[in-house]
Tab-separated table of C-alpha atoms in Angstrom:
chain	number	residue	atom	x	y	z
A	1	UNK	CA	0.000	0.000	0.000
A	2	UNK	CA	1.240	3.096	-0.946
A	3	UNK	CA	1.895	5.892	2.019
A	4	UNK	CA	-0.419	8.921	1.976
A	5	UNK	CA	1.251	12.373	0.619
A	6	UNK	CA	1.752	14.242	3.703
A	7	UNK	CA	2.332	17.750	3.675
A	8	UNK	CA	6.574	18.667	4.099
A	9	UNK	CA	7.858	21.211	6.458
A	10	UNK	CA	11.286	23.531	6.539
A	11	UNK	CA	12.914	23.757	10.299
A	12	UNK	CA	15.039	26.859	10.419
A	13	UNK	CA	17.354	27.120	13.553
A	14	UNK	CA	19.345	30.361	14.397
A	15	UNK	CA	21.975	29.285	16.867
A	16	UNK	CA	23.858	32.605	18.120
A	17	UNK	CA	25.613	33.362	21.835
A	18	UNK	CA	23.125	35.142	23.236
A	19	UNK	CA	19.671	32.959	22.041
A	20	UNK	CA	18.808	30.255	19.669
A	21	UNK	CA	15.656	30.197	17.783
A	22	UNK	CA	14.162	28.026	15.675
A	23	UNK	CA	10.705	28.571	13.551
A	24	UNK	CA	8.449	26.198	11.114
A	25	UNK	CA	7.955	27.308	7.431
A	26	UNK	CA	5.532	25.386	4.781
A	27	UNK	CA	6.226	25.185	1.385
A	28	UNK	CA	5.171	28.645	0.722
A	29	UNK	CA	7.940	30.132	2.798
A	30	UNK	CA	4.856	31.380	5.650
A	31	UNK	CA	6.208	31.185	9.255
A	32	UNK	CA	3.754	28.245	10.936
A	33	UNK	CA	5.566	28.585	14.624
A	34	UNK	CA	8.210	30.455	15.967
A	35	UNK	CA	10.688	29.431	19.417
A	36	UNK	CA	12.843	31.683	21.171
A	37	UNK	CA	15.409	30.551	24.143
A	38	UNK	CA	17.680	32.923	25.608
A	39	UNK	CA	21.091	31.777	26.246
A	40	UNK	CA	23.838	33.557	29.291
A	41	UNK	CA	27.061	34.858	27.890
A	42	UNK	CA	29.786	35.118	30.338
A	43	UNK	CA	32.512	38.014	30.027
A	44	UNK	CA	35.137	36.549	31.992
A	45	UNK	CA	37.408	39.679	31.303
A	46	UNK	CA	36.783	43.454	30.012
A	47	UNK	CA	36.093	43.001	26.148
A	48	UNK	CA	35.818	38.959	26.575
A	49	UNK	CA	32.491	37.188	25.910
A	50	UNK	CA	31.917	33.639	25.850
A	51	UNK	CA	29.256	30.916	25.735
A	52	UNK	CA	28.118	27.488	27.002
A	53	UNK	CA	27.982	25.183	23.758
A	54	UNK	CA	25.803	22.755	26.029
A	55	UNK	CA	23.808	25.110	26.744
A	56	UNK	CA	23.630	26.122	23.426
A	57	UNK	CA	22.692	22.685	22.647
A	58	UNK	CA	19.741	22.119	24.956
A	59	UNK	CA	18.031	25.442	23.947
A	60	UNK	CA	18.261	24.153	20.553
A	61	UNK	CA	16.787	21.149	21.216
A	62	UNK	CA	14.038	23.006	23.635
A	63	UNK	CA	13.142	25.370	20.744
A	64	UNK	CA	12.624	23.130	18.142
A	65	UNK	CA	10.762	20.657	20.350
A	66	UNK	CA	8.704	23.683	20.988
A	67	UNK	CA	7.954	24.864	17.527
A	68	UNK	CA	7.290	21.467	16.171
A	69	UNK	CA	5.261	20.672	18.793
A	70	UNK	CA	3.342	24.060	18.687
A	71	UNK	CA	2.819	23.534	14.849
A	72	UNK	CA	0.801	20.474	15.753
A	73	UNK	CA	3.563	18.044	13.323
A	74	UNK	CA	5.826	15.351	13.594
A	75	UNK	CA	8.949	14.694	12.590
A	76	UNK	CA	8.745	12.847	9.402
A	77	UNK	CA	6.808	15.919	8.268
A	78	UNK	CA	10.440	18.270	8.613
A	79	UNK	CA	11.361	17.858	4.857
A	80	UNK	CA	14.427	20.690	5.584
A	81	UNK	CA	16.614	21.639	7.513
A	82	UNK	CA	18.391	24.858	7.877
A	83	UNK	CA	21.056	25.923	10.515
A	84	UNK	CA	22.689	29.405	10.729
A	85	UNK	CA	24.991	29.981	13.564
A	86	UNK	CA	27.166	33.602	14.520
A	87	UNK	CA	30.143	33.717	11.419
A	88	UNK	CA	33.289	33.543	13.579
A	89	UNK	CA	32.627	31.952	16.547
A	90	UNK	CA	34.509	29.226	17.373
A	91	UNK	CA	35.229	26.086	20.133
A	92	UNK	CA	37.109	23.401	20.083
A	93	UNK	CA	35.666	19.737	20.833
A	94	UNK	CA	37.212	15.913	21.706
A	95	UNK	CA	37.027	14.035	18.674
A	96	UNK	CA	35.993	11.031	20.204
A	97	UNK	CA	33.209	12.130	23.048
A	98	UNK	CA	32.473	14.922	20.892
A	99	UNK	CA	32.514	16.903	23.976
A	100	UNK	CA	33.109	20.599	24.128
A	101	UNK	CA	36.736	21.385	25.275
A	102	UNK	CA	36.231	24.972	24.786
A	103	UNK	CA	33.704	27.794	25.492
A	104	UNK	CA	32.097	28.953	22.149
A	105	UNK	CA	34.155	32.325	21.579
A	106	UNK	CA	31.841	34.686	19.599
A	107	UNK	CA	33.131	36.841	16.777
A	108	UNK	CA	32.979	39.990	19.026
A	109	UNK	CA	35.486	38.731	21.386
A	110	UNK	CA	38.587	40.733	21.733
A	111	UNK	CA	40.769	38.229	23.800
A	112	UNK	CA	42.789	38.192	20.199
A	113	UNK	CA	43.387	42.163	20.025
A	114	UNK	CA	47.069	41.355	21.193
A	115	UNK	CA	47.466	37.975	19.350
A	116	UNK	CA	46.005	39.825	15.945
A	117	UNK	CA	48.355	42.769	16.728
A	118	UNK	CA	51.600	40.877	17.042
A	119	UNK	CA	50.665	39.407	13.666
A	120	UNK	CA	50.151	42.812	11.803
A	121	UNK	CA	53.640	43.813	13.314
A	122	UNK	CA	55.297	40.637	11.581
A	123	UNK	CA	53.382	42.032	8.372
A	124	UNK	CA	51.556	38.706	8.480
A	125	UNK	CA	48.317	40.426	7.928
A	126	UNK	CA	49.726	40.948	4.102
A	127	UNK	CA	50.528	37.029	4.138
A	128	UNK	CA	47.111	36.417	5.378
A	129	UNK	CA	44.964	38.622	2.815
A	130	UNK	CA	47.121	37.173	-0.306
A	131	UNK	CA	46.524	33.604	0.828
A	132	UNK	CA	42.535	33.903	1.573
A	133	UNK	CA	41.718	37.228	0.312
A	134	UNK	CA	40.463	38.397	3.339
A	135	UNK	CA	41.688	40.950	6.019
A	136	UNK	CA	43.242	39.951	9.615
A	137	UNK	CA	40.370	40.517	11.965
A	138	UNK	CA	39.630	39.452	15.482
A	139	UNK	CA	36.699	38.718	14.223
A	140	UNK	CA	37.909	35.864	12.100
A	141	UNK	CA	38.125	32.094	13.305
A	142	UNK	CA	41.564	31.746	12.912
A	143	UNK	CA	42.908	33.873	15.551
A	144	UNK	CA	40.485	32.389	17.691
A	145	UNK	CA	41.477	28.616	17.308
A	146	UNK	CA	45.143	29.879	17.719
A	147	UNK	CA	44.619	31.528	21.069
A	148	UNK	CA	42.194	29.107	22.136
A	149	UNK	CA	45.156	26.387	21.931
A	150	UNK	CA	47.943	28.675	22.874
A	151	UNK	CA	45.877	29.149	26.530
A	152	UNK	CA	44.626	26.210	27.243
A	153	UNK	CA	46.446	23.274	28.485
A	154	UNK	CA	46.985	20.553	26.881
A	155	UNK	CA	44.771	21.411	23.840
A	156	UNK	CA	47.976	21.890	21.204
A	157	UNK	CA	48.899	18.626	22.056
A	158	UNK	CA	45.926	16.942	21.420
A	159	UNK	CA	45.552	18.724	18.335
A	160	UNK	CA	49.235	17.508	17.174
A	161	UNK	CA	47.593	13.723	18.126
A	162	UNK	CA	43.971	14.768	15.614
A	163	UNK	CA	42.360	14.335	18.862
């Protein structure tokens, strides 16, 4: 017997460091159900911010329980899925546990102003825009992974083992 058509869905989650969101479109890109969670951010130092990627995680999971839920569907009725996430933040997780090792570090974190600096004064920035065609920015990724295993223990090694 053949299964019924059933109508298909589009999940859309916005994960950022300060909320995650998720909301229910049909076919006709209309917003069925909308889910809003606000996350903490910790500045652990003047300039620094810094997020919980568990907690991250469980509001995402909250808000699109919550949506899906409040859009009277179930899963086999999600068709699509979409995930947009803050450009530039970064963490660092175990490859095996797939556990967080790091905070997530948002783009607007300037705990890589000095890292970033010391850079521009070995005229890597140059290096940096011929080989990706972008500008050095603390904004960036890069700088982030760097001092993220530069000041935490341990973490470069692991790294060296693809851990």
């Amino acid at each position: 017997m053949k299964k019924p058509n059933i109508e298909k869905f589009h999940l859309a989650i916005h994960a950022g460091t300060m909320s995650v969101a998720a909301m229910i479109l049909n076919a006709q890109g209309e917003v069925l159900g909308k889910s809003f969670a606000e996350i903490s951010q910790r500045n652990p130092e003047t300039g620094w911010a810094e997020a919980d990627a568990d907690e991250i995680w469980r509001a995402a999971l909250h808000t699109t329980h919550e949506v899906i839920t409040k859009a009277g569907l179930y899963a086999e009725q999600i068709a699509a899925l979409s995930i947009a996430s803050e450009r530039g933040a970064v963490l660092l997780w175990d490859r095996v546990s797939k556990e967080p090792l790091t905070p997530v570090i948002p783009r607007y974190c300037a705990r890589t102003h000095k890292l970033t600096e010391g850079w521009k004064r070995k005229k890597w920035d140059k290096l940096i825009l011929k080989k990706t065609g972008l500008p050095l920015a603390d904004a960036y990724g890069a700088p982030k992974i760097v001092w993220l295993l530069e000041n935490n223990p341990g973490l470069m090694a692991r790294a060296k083992k693809h851990e």
